[in-house]
PDB file of C-alpha atoms in Angstrom:
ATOM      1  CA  UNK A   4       0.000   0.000   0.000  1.00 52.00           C
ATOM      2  CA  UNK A   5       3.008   2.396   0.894  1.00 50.00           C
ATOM      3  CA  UNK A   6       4.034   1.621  -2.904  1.00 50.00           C
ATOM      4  CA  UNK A   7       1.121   2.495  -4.322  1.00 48.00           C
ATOM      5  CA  UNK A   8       0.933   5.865  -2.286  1.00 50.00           C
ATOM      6  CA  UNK A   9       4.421   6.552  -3.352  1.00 49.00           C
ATOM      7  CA  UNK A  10       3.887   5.649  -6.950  1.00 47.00           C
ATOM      8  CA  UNK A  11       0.804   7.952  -6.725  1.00 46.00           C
ATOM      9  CA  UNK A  12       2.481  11.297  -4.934  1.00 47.00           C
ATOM     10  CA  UNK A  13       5.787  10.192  -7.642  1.00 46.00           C
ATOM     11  CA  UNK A  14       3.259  10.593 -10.822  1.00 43.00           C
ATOM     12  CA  UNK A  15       1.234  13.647  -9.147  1.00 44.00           C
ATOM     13  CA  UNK A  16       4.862  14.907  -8.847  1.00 42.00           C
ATOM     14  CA  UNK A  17       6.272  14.638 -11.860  1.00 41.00           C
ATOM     15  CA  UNK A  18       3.180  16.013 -13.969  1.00 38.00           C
ATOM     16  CA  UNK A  19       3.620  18.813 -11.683  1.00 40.00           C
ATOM     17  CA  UNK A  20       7.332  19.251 -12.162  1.00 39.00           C
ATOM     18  CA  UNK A  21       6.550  18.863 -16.225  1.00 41.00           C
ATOM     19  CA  UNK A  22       3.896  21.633 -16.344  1.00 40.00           C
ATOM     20  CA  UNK A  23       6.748  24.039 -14.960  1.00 38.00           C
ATOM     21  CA  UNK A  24       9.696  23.416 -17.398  1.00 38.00           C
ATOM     22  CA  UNK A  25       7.750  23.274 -20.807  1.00 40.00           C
ATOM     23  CA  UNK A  26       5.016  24.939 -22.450  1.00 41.00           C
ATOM     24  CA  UNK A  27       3.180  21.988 -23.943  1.00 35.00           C
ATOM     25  CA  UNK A  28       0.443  22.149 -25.110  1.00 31.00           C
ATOM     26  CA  UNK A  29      -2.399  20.831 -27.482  1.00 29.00           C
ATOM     27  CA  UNK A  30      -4.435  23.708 -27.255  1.00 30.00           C
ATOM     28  CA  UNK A  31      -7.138  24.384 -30.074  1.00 26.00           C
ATOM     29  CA  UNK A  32      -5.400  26.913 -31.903  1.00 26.00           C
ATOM     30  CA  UNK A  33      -7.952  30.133 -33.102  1.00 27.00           C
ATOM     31  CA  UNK A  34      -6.911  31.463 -36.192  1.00 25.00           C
ATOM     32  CA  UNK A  35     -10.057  31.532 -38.067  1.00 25.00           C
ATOM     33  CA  UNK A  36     -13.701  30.991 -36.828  1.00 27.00           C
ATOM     34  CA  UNK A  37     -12.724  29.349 -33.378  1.00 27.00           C
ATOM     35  CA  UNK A  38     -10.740  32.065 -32.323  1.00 29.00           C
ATOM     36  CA  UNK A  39     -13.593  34.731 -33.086  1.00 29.00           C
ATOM     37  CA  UNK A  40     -15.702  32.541 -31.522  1.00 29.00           C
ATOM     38  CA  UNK A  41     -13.785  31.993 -28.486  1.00 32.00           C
ATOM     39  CA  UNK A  42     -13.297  35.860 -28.065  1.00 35.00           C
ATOM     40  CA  UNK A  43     -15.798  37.285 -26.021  1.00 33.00           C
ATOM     41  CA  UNK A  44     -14.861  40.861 -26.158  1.00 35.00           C
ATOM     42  CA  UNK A  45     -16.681  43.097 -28.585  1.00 34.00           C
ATOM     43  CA  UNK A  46     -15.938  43.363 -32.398  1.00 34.00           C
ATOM     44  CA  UNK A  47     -16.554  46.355 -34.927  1.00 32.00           C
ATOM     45  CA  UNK A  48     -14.714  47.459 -37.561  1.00 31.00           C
ATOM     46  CA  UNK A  49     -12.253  49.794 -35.909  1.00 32.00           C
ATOM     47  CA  UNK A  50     -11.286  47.075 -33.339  1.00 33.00           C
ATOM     48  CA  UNK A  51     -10.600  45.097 -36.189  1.00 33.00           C
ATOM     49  CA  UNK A  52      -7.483  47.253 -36.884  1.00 33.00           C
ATOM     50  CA  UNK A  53      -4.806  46.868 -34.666  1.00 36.00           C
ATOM     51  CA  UNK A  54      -3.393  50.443 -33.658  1.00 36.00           C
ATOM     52  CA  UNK A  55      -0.331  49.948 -31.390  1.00 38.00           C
ATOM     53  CA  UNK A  56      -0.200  53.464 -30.360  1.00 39.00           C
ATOM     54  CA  UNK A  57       1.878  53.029 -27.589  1.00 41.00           C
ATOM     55  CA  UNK A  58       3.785  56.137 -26.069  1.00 39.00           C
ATOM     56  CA  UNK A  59       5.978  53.970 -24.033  1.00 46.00           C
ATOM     57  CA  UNK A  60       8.116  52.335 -26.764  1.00 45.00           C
ATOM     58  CA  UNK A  61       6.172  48.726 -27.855  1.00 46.00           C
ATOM     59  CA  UNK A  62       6.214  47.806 -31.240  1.00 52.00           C
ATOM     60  CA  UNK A  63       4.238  50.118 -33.643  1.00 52.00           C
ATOM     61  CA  UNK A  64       2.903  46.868 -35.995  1.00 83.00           C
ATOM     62  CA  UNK A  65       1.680  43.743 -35.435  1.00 85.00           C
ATOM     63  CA  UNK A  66       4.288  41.642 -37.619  1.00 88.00           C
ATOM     64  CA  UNK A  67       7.078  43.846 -35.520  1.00 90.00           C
ATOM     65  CA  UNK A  68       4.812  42.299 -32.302  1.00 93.00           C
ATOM     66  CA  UNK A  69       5.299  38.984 -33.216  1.00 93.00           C
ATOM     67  CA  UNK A  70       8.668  38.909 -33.806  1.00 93.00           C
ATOM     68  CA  UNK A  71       9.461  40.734 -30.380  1.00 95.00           C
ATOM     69  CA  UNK A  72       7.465  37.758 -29.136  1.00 95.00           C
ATOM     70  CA  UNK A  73       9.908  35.525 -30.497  1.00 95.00           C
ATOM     71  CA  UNK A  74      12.962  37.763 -28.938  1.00 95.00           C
ATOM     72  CA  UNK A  75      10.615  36.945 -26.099  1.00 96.00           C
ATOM     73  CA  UNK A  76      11.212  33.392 -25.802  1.00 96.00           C
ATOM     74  CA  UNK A  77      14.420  33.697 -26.750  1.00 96.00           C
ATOM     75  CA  UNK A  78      15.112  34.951 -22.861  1.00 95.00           C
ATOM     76  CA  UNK A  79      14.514  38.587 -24.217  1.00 96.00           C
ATOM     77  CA  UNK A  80      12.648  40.113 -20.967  1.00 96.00           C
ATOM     78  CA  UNK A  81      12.764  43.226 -21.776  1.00 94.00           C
ATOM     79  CA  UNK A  82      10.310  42.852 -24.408  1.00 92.00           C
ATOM     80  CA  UNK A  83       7.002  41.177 -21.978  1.00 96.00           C
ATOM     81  CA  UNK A  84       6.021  45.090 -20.605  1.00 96.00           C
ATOM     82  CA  UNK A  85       6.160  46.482 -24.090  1.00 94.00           C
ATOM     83  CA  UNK A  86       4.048  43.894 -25.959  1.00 96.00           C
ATOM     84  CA  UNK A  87       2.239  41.668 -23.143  1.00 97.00           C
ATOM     85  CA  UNK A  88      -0.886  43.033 -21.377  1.00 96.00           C
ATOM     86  CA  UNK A  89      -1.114  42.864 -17.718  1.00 96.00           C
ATOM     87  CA  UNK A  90      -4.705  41.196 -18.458  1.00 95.00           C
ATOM     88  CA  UNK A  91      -3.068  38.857 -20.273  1.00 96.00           C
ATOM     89  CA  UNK A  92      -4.936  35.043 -20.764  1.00 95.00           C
ATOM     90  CA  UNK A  93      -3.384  32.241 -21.323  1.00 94.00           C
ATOM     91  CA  UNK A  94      -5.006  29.148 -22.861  1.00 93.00           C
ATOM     92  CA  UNK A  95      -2.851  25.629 -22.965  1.00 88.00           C
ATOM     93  CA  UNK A  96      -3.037  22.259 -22.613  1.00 78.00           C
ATOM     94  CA  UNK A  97      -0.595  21.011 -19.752  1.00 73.00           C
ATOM     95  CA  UNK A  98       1.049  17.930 -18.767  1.00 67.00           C
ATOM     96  CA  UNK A  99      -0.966  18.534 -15.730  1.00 69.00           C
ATOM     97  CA  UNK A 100      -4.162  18.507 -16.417  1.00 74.00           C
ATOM     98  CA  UNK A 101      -4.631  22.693 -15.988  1.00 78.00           C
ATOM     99  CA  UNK A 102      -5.552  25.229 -19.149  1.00 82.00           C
ATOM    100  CA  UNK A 103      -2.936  27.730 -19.095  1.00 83.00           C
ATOM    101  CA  UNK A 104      -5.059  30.013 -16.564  1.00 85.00           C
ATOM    102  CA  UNK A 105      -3.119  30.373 -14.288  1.00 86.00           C
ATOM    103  CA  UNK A 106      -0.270  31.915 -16.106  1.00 89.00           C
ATOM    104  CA  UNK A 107      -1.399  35.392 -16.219  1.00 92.00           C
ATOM    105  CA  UNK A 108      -0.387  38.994 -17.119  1.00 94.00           C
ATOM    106  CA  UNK A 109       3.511  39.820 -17.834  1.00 96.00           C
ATOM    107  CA  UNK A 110       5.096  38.076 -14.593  1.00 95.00           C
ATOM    108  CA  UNK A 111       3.204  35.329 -14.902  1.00 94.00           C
ATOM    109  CA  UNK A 112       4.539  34.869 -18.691  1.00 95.00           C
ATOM    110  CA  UNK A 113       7.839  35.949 -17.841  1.00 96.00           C
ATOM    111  CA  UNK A 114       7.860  33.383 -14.912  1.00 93.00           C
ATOM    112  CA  UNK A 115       6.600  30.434 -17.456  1.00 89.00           C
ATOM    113  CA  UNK A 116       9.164  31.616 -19.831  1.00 93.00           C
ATOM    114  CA  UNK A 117      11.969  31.025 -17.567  1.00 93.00           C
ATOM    115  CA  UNK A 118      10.954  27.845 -16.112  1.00 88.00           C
ATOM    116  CA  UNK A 119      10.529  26.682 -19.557  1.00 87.00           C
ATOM    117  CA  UNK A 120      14.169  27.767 -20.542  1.00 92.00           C
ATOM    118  CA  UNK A 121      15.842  26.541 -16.817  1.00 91.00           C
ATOM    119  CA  UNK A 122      15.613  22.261 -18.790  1.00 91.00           C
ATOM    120  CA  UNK A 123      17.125  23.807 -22.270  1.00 94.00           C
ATOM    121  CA  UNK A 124      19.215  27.569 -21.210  1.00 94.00           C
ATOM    122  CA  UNK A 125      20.561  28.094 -24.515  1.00 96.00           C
ATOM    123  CA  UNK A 126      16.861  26.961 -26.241  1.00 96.00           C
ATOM    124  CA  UNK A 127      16.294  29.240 -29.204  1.00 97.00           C
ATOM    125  CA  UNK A 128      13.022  29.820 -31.151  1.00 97.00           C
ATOM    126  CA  UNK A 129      13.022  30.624 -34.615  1.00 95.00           C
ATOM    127  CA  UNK A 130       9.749  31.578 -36.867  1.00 94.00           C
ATOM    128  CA  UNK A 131       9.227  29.085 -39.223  1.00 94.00           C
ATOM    129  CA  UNK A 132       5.976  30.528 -40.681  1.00 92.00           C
ATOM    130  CA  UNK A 133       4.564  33.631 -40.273  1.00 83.00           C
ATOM    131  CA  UNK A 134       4.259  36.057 -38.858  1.00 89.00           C
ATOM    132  CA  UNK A 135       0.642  35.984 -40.430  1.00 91.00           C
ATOM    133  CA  UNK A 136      -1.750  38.694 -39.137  1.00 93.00           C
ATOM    134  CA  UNK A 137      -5.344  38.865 -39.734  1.00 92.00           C
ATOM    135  CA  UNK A 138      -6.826  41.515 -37.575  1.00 90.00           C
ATOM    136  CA  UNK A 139      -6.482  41.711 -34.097  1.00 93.00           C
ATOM    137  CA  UNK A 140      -5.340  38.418 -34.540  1.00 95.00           C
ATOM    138  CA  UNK A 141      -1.560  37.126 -35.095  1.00 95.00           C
ATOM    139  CA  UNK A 142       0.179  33.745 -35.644  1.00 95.00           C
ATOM    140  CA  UNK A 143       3.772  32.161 -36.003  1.00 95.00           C
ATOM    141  CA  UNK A 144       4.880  28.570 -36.356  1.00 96.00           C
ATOM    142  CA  UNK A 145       8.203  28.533 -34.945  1.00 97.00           C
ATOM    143  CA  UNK A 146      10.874  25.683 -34.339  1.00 97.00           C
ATOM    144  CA  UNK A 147      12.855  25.538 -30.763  1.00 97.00           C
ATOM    145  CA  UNK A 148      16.377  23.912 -30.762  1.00 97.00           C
ATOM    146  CA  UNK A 149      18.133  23.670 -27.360  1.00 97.00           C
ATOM    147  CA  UNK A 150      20.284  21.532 -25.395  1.00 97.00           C
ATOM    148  CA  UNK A 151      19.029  19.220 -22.436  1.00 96.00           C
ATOM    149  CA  UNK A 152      20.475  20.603 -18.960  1.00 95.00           C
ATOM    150  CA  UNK A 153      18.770  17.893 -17.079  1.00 92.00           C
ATOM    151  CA  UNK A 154      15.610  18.010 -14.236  1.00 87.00           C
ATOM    152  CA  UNK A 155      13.119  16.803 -16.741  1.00 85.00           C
ATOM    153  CA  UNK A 156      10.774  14.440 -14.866  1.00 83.00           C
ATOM    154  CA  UNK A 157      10.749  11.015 -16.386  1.00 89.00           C
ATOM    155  CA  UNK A 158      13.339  11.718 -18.868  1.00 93.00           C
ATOM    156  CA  UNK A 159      16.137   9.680 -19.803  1.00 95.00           C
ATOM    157  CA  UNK A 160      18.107  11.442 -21.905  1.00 96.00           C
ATOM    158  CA  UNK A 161      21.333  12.505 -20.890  1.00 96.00           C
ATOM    159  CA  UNK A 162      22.388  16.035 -20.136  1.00 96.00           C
ATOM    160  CA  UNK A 163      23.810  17.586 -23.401  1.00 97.00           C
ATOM    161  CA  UNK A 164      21.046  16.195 -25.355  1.00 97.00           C
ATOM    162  CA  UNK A 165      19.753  18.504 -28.276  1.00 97.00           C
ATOM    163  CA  UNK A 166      16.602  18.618 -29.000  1.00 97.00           C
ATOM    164  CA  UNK A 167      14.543  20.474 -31.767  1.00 97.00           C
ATOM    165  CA  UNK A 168      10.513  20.548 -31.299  1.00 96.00           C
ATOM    166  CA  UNK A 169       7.663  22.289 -33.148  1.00 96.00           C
ATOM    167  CA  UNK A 170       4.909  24.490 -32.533  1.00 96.00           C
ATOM    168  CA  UNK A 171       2.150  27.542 -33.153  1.00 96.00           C
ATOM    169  CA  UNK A 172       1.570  30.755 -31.185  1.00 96.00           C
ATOM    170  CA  UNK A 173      -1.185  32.177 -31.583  1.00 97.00           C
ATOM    171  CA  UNK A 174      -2.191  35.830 -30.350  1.00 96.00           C
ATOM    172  CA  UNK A 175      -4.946  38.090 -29.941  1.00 96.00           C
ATOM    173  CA  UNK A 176      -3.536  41.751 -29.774  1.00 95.00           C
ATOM    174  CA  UNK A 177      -5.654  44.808 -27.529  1.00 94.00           C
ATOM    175  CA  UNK A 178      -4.699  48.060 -27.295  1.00 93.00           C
ATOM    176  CA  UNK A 179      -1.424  47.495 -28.544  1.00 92.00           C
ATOM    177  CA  UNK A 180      -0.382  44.441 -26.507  1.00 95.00           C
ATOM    178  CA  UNK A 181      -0.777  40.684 -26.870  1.00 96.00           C
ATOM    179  CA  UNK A 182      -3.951  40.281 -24.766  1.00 96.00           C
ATOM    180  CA  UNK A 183      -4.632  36.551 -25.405  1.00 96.00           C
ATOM    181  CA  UNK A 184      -2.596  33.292 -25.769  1.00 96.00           C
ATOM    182  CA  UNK A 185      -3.149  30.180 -27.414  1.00 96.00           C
ATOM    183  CA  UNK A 186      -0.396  27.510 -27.849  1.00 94.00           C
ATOM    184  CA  UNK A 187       0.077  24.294 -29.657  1.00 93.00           C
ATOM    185  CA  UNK A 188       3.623  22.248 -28.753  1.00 91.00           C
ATOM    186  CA  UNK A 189       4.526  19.174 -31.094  1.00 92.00           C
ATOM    187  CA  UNK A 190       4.735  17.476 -27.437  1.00 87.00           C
ATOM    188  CA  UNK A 191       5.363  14.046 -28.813  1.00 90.00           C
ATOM    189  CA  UNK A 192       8.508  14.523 -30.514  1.00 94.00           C
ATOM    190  CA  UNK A 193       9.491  16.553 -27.462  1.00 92.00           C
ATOM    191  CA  UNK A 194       9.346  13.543 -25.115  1.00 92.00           C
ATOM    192  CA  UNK A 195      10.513  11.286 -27.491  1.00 95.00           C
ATOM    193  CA  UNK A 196      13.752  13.425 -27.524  1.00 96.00           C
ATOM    194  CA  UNK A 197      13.937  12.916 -23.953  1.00 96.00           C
ATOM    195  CA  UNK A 198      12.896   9.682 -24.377  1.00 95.00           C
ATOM    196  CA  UNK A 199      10.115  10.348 -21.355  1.00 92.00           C
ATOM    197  CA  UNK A 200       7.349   7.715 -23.010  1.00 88.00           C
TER     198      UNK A 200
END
């Protein structure tokens, strides 16, 4: 019985352990339709144009946005209080079961961010497609190369391992910040990296 108690707390651990280093996901991405209907804030014609007319230095247009997004992830902090909202939602599938709400606003981002980068330091993102921008909508498909510093749950890979892995941001931009968050990881060939199935 002690076994199966410590098997238990082990698993609960580890799926809470994964949820902090990586930002996987297999979140419905909202590009089109879904994300318009997903978005519950009101839509008219002028709030279909994004104006970033910010006096306090964020990028001026969306595609500039996006890629300060991806300077972002590439351990670039000085770009979440120029482009991310302090309202900022956050929808994603994790390891652990939870949707992403909980990471909220620019801390919470920049906190996700880092705990993502603390299994892969030197990971680097790199826009594969896009930036594409329809609206107050924006989206990249980006590939992530980085090398395995260890602390994955599960994983067996050794330290020094380098891994490459797949996905698509997609953002809703408000009032000249990224106001909304959907992400979708290629998760699989992640853990199969890190040989973790």
């Amino acid at each position: 019985m002690t076994t199966t108690r410590t098997r238990t707390h082990a698993s609960t651990t580890t799926f809470r352990r994964a949820r902090l280093f990586l930002p996987v996901a297999v979140a419905a991405l909202a590009f089109t339709a879904t994300a318009a209907a997903a978005d519950s804030s009101p839509t008219t014609p002028a709030e279909q144009t994004v104006t970033a007319q910010d006096h306090r230095g964020a990028p001026s247009e969306p595609k500039a946005m996006l890629d300060a997004w991806i300077r972002l992830w590439n351990g670039d902090f000085a770009q979440a209080p120029r482009i991310i909202s302090p309202r900022l939602r956050v929808h994603a599938a994790l390891l652990d079961g939870g949707d992403g709400s909980s990471i909220r606003g620019v801390d919470g981002l920049v906190n996700w961010i880092t705990q993502t980068r603390a299994a892969f330091p030197d990971l680097r993102f790199t826009a594969e497609v896009g930036p594409l921008v329809d609206g107050r909508y924006g989206s990249v498909r980006w590939k992530a190369t980085g090398t395995y510093a260890g602390g994955f749950p599960g994983a067996k890979a050794k330290p020094g391992t380098v891994v490459t892995f797949t996905g698509t941001d997609t953002l809703r931009m408000q009032d000249g910040k990224f106001a909304e968050y959907w992400v979708n990881t290629d998760t699989l060939l992640l853990l199969t990296q890190l040989q973790a199935l």
